[in-house]
Tab-separated table of C-alpha atoms in Angstrom:
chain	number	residue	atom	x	y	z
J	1	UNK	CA	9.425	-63.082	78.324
J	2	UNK	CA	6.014	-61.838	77.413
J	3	UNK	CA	3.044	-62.574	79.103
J	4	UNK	CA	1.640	-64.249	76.045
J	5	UNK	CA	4.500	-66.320	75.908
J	6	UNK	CA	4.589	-67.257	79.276
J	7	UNK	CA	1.204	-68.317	79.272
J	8	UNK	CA	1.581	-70.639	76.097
J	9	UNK	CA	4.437	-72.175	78.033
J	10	UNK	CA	2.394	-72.512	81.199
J	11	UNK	CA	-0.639	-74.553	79.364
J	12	UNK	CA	1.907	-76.450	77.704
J	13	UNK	CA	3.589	-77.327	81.264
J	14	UNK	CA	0.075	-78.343	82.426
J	15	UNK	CA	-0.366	-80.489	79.710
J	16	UNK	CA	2.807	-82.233	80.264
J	17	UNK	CA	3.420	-83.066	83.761
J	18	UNK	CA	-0.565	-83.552	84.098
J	19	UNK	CA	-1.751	-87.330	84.509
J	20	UNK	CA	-0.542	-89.071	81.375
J	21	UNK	CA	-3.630	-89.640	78.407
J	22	UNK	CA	-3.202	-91.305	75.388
J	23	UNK	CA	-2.293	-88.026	73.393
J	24	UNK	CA	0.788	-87.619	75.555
J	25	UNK	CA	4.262	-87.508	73.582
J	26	UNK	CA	6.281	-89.795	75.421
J	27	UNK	CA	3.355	-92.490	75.411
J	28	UNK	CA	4.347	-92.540	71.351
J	29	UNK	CA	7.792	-93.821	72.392
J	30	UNK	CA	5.764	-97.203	73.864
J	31	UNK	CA	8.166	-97.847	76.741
J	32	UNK	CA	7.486	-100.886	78.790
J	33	UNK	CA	9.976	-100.375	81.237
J	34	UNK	CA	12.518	-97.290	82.477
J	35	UNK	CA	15.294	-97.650	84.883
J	36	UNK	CA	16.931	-94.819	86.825
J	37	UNK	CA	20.691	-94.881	88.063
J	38	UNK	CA	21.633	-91.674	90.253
J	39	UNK	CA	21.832	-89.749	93.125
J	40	UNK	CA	18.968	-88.138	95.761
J	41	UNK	CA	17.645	-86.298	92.391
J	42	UNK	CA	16.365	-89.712	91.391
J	43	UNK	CA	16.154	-91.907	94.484
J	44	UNK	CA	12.737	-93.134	95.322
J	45	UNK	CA	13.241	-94.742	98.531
J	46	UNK	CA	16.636	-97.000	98.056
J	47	UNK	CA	18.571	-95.009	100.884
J	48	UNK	CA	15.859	-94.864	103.476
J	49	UNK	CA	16.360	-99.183	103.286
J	50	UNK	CA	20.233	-98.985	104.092
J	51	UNK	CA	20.533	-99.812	107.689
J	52	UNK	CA	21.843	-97.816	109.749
J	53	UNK	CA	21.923	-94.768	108.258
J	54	UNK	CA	19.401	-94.559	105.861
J	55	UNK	CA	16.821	-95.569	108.355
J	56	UNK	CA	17.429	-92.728	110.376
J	57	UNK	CA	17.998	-89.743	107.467
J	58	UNK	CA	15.669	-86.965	107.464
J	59	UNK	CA	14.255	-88.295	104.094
J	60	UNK	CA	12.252	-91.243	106.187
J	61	UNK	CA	10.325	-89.028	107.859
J	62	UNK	CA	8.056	-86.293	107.431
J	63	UNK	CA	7.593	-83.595	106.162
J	64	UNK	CA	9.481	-85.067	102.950
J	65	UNK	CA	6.921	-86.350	101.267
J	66	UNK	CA	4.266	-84.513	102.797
J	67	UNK	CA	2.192	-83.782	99.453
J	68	UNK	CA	3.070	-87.453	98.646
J	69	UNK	CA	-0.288	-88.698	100.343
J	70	UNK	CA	1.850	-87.629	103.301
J	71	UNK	CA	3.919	-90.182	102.984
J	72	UNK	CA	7.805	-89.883	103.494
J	73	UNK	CA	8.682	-92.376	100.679
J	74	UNK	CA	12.767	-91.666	100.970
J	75	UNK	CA	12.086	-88.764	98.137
J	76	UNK	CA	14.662	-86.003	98.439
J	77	UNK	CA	11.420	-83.539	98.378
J	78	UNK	CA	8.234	-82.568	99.168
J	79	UNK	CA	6.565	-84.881	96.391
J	80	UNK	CA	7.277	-85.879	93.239
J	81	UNK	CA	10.385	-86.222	91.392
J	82	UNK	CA	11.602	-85.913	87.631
J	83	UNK	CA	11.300	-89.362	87.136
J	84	UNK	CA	8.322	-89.924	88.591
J	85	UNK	CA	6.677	-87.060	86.267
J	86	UNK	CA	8.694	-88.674	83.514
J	87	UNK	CA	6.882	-92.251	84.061
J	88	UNK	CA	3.707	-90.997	84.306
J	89	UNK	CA	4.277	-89.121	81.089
J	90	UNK	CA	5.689	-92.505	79.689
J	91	UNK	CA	2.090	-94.135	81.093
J	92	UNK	CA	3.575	-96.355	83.475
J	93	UNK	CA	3.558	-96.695	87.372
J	94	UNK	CA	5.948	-94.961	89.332
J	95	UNK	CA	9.852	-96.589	89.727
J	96	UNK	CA	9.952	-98.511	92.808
J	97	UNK	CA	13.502	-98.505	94.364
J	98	UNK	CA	16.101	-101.445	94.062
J	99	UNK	CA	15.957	-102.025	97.504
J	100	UNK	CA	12.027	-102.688	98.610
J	101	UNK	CA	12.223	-106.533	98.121
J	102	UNK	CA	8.319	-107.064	98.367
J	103	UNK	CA	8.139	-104.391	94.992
J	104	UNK	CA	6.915	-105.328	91.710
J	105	UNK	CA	9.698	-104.451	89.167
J	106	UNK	CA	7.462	-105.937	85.506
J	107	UNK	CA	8.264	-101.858	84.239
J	108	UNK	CA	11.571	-100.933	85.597
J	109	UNK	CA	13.214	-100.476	88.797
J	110	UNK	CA	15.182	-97.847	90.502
J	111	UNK	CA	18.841	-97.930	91.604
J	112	UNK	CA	19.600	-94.238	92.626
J	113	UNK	CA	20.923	-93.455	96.216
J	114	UNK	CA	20.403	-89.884	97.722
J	115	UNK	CA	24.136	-89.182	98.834
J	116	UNK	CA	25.475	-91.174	96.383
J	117	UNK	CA	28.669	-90.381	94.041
J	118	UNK	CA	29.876	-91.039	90.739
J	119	UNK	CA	33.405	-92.190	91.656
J	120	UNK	CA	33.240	-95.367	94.062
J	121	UNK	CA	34.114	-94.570	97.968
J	122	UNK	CA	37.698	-95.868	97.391
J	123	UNK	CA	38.981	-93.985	94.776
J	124	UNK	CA	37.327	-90.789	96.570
J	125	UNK	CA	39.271	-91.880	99.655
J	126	UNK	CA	42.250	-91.332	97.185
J	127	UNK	CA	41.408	-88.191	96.763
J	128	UNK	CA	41.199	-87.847	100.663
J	129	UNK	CA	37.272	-87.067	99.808
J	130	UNK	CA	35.032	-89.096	102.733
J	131	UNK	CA	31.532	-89.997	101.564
J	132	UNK	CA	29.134	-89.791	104.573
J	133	UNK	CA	26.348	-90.669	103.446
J	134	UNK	CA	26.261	-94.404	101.312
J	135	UNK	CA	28.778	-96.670	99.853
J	136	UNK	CA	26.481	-97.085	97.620
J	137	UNK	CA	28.103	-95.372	94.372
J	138	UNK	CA	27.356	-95.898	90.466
J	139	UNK	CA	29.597	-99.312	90.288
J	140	UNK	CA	27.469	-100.671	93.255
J	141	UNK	CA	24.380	-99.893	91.664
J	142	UNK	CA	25.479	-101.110	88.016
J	143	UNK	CA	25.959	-104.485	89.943
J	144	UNK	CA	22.266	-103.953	91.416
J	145	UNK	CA	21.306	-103.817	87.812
J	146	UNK	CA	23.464	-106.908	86.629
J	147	UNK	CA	21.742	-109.158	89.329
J	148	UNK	CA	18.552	-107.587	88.803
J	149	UNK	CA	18.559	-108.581	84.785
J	150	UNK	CA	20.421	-111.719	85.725
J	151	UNK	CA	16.886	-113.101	87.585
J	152	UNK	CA	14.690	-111.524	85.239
J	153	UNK	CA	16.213	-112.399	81.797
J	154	UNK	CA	16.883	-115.732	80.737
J	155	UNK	CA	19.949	-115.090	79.074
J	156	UNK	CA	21.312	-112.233	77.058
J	157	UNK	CA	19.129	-112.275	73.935
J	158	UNK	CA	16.449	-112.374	76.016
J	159	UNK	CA	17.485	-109.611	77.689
J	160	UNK	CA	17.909	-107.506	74.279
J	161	UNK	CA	14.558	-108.322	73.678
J	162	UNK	CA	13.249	-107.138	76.817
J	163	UNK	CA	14.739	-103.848	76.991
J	164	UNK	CA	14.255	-102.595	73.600
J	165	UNK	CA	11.424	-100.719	74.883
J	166	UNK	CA	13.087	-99.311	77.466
J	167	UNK	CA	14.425	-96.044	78.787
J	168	UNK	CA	17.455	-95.799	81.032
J	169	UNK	CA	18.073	-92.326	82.983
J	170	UNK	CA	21.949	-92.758	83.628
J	171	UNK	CA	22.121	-90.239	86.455
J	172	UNK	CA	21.807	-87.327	87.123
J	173	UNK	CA	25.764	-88.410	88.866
J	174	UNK	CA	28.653	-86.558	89.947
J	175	UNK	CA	27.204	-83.552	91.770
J	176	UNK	CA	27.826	-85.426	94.893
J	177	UNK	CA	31.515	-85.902	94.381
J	178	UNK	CA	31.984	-82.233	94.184
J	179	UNK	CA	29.671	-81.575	97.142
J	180	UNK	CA	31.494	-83.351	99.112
J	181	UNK	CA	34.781	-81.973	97.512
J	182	UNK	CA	34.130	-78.450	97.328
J	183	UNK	CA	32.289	-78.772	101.823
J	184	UNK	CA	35.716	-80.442	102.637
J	185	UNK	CA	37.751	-78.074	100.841
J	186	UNK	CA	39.271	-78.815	97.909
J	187	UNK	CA	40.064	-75.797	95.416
J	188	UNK	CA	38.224	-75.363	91.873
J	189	UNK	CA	41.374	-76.316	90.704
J	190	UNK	CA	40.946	-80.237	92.214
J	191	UNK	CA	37.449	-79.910	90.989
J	192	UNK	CA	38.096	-79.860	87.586
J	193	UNK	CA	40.425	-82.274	87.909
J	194	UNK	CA	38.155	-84.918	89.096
J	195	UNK	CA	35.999	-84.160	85.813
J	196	UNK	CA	37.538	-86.510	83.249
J	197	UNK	CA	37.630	-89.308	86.075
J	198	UNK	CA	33.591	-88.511	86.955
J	199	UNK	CA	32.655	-88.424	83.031
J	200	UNK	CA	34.469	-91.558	82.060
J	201	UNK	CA	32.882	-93.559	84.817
J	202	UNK	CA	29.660	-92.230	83.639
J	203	UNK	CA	30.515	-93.432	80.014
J	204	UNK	CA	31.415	-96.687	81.188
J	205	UNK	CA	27.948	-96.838	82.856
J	206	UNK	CA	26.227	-95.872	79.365
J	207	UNK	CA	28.262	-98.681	77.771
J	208	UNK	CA	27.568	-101.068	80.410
J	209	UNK	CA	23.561	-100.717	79.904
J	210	UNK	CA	23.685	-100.321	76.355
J	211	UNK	CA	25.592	-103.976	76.288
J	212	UNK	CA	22.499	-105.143	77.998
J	213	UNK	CA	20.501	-103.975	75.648
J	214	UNK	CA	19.724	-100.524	76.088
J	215	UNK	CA	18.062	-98.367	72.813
J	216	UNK	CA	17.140	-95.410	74.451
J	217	UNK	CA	19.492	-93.626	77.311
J	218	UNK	CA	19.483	-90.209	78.686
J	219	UNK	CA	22.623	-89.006	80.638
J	220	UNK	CA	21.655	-85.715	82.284
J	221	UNK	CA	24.234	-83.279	83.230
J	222	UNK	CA	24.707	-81.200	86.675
J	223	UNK	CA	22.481	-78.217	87.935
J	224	UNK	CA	23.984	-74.392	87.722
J	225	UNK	CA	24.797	-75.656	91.927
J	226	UNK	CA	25.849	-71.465	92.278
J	227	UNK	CA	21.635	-71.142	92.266
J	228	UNK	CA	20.823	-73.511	95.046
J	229	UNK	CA	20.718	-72.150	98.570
J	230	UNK	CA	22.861	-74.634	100.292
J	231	UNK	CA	26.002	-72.866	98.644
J	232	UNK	CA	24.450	-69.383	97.881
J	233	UNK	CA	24.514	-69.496	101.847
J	234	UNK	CA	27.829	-71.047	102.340
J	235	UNK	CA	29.666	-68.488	99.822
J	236	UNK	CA	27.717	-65.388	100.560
J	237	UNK	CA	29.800	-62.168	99.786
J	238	UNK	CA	29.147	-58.805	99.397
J	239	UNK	CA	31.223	-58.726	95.791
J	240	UNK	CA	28.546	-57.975	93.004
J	241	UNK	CA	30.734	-59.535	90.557
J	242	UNK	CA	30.453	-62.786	92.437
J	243	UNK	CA	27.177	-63.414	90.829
J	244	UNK	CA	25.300	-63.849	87.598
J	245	UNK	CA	21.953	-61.410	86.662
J	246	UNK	CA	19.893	-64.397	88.209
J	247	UNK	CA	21.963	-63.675	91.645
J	248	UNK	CA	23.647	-66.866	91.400
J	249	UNK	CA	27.062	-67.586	92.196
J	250	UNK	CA	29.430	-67.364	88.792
J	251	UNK	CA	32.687	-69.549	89.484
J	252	UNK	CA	29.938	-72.355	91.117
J	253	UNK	CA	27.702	-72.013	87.738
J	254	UNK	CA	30.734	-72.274	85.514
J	255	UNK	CA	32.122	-75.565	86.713
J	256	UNK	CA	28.935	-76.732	86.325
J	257	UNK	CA	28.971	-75.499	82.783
J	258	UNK	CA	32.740	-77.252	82.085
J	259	UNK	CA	31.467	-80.044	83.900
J	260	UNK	CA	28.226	-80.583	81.072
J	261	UNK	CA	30.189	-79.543	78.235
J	262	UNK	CA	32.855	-82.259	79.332
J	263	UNK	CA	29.480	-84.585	79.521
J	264	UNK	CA	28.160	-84.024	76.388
J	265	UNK	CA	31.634	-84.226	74.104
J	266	UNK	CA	32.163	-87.523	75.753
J	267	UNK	CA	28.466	-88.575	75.015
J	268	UNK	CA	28.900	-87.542	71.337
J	269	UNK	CA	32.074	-89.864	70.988
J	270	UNK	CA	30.107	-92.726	72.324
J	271	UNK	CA	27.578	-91.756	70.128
J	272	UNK	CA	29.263	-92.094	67.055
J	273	UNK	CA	30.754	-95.193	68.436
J	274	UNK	CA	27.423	-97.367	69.021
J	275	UNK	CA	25.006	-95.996	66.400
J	276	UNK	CA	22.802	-98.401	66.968
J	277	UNK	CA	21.723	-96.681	70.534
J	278	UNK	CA	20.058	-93.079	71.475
J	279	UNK	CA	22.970	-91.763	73.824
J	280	UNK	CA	20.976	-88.290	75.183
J	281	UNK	CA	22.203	-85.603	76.747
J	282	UNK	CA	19.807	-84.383	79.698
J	283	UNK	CA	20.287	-80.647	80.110
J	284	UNK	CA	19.222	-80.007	83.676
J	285	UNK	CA	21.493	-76.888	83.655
J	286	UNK	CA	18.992	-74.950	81.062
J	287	UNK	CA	15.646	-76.507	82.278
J	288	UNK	CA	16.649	-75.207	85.846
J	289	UNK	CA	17.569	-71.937	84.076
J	290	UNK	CA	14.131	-72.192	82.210
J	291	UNK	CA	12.309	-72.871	85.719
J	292	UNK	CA	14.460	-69.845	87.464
J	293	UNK	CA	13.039	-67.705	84.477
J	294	UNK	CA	9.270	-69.341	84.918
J	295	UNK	CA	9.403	-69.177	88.741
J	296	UNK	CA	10.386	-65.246	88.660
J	297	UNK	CA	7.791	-64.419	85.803
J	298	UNK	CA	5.129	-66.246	88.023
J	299	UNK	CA	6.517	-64.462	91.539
J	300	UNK	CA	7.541	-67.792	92.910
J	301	UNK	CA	10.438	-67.738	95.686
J	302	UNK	CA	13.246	-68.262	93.818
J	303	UNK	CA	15.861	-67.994	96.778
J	304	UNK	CA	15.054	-69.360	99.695
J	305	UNK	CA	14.405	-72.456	101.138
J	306	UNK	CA	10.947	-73.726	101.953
J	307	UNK	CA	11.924	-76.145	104.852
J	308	UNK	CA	14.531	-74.456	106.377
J	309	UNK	CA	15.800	-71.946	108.785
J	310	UNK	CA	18.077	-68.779	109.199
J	311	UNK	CA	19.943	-65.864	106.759
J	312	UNK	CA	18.987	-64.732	103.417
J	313	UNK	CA	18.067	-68.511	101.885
J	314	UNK	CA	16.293	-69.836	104.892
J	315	UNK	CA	18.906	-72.505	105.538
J	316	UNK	CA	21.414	-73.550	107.551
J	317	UNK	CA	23.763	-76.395	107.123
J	318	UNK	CA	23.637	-77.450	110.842
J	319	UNK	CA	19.790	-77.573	111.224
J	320	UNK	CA	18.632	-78.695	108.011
J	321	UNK	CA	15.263	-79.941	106.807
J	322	UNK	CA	13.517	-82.411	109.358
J	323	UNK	CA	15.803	-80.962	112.588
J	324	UNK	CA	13.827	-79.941	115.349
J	325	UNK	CA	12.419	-76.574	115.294
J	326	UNK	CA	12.876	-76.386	111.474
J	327	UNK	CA	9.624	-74.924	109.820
J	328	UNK	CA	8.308	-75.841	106.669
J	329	UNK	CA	6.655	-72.948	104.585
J	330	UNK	CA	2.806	-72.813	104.284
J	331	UNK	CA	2.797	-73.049	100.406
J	332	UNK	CA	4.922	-75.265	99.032
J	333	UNK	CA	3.943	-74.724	95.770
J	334	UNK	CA	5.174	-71.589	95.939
J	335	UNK	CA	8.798	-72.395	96.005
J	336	UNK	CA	11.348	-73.682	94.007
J	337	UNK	CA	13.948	-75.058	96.778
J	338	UNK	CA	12.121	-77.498	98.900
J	339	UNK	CA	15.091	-77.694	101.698
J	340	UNK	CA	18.125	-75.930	99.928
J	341	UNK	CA	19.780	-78.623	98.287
J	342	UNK	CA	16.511	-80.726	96.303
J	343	UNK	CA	13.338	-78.891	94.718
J	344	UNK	CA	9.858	-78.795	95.535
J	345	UNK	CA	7.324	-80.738	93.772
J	346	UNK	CA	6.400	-78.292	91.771
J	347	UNK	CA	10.315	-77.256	90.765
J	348	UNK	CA	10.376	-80.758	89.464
J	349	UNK	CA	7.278	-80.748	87.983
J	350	UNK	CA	8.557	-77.675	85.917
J	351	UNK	CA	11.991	-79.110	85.206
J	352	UNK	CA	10.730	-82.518	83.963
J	353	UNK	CA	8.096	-81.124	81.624
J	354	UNK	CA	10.809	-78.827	79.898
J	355	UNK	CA	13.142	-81.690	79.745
J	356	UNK	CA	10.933	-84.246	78.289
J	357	UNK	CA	10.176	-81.311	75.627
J	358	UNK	CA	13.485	-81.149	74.856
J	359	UNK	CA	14.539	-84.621	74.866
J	360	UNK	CA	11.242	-86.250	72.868
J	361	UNK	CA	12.705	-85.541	69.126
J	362	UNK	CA	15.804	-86.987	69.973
J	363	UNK	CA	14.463	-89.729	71.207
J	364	UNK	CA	13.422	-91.087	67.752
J	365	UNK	CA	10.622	-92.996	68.734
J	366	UNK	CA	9.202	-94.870	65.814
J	367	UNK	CA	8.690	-98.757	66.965
């Protein structure tokens, strides 16, 4: 990348992901309302309100959410998320989660759950995969949604009507289940098996919201997970081959890769299916690639952990982000791994300004 380049690409970040004006983009699509299904990627504060645990996760405390008016919100960061750079781009307040009953919801609401899976906690049980973070999977929070439009529209027309100008993030989903898979042992070879199961429960979600409704619906796919230090550190070898000419891990990065082109053949069938809808796919693998490439250029730390502890990535899966003793960096901003598993601020900030670049044409926003 040239350093011309690089800069044009830096103003035009700025620009983005910069408080939204009237000359934004995504302000032409006139959305009046966005809702967010997902995991800790997405979740602005639902898990932190699920008693017991969530009360007493790291996320409730500081120093998440220390450059969030140093406030710990339940954000899987230091700050901001993707969505919450998306609504501001869109020109309307931040999502408030699902689960704060005292929150105004008149443009959108919020059903992610850090820890949360794709495939519901019984049929991962199945699979002899435990969970331990939330019950709280897609199907639970596709009901959220269903009682949530069930008090707000007065029947279904109604609620066609209402969500015509709306945008629905449908994940990012599914990481979780392979987490969880691939930490209690299960071989590539059961990963990819779980795909098909993980994609068509996604689909079904897409259908469900578009039945509602729905116009407008971006399913993002998974993150190249062989770049993030939380397995970097638990698959550490001394095998060059092992990893990519970013350093990440290869065999993690390409079942991310079958994972997202599973995604995106089955969003192109339901596509052609319901022309009537937007079906999107988000690429998070390529704007994470995109930030790896920006953060390097810029001499960001592209490796290591900003809250953490310990080895090569500054983490360590037994005193994470928020134990005691664990140090948070002194420039955040710096960084692109906030505690090893979510980004910093700033990694988001990045992220969502290339993906809303790369989603706005498809969006087709002429109302």
């Amino acid at each position: 990348m040239s350093r011309k380049l690089a800069i044009a690409i830096f103003l035009f970040l700025v620009s983005c992901v910069s408080l939204p004006t009237n000359a934004h983009p995504l302000k032409i699509c006139e959305f009046e309302r966005i809702y967010q299904l997902g995991d800790s990627i997405s979740d602005t504060g639902n898990l932190i309100r699920e008693y017991p645990i969530g009360a007493n996760t790291a996320f409730a405390k500081l120093p998440y959410g220390e450059n969030f008016f140093n406030n710990a919100t339940g954000r899987c960061s230091n700050g901001f998320l993707m969505i919450d750079y998306i609504a501001m781009a869109a020109g309307l307040p931040l999502l408030q989660p699902y689960k704060n009953t005292t929150a105004n919801f008149e443009h959108g609401a919020n059903f992610a759950v850090a820890g949360s899976t794709a495939l519901s906690t019984p049929v991962l049980a199945n699979k002899k995969i435990l969970n331990p973070v939330t019950n709280s999977s897609l199907d639970i929070q596709l009901d959220w949604m269903t009682s949530h439009f069930d008090s707000v529209c007065v029947d279904h027309r109604d609620c066609v009507e209402k969500l015509h100008k709306s945008l629905f993030m449908v994940g990012e989903i599914g990481g979780n289940d392979y987490n969880y898979a691939i930490f209690q042992g299960k071989s590539m070879d059961d990963l990819r098996s779980m795909v098909p199961d993980i994609v068509n429960v996604i689909v079904e979600a897409v259908k469900k919201v578009i039945s509602y409704g729905a116009t407008r619906v971006v399913v993002p796919g998974n993150f190249p997970i062989g770049c993030l230090p939380i397995y970097q550190t638990a698959f550490q070898t001394n095998v060059s081959a092992a990893y990519d000419k970013n350093q990440c891990l290869k065999q993690l990065n390409d079942f991310a890769t079958y994972h997202n082109e599973q995604l995106q053949k089955a969003i192109h069938k339901l596509q052609q299916e319901t022309p009537n809808a937007m079906i999107i796919y988000g690429d998070y693998y390529n704007a994470y690639q995109f930030l790896l490439n920006f953060a390097r250029f810029y001499g960001f730390d592209t490796e290591r952990a900003c809250c953490g502890i310990g080895g090569k990535y500054n983490f360590d899966l037994r005193r994470m982000c928020g134990a005691a003793g664990v140090e948070v960096c002194s420039d955040p901003h710096r960084y692109m791994s906030w505690d090893g598993v979510h980004l910093t601020q700033e990694g988001y900030k990045i992220m969502s300004a290339w993906l809303i670049h790369n989603i706005f044409h498809k969006l087709h926003c002429h109302f």
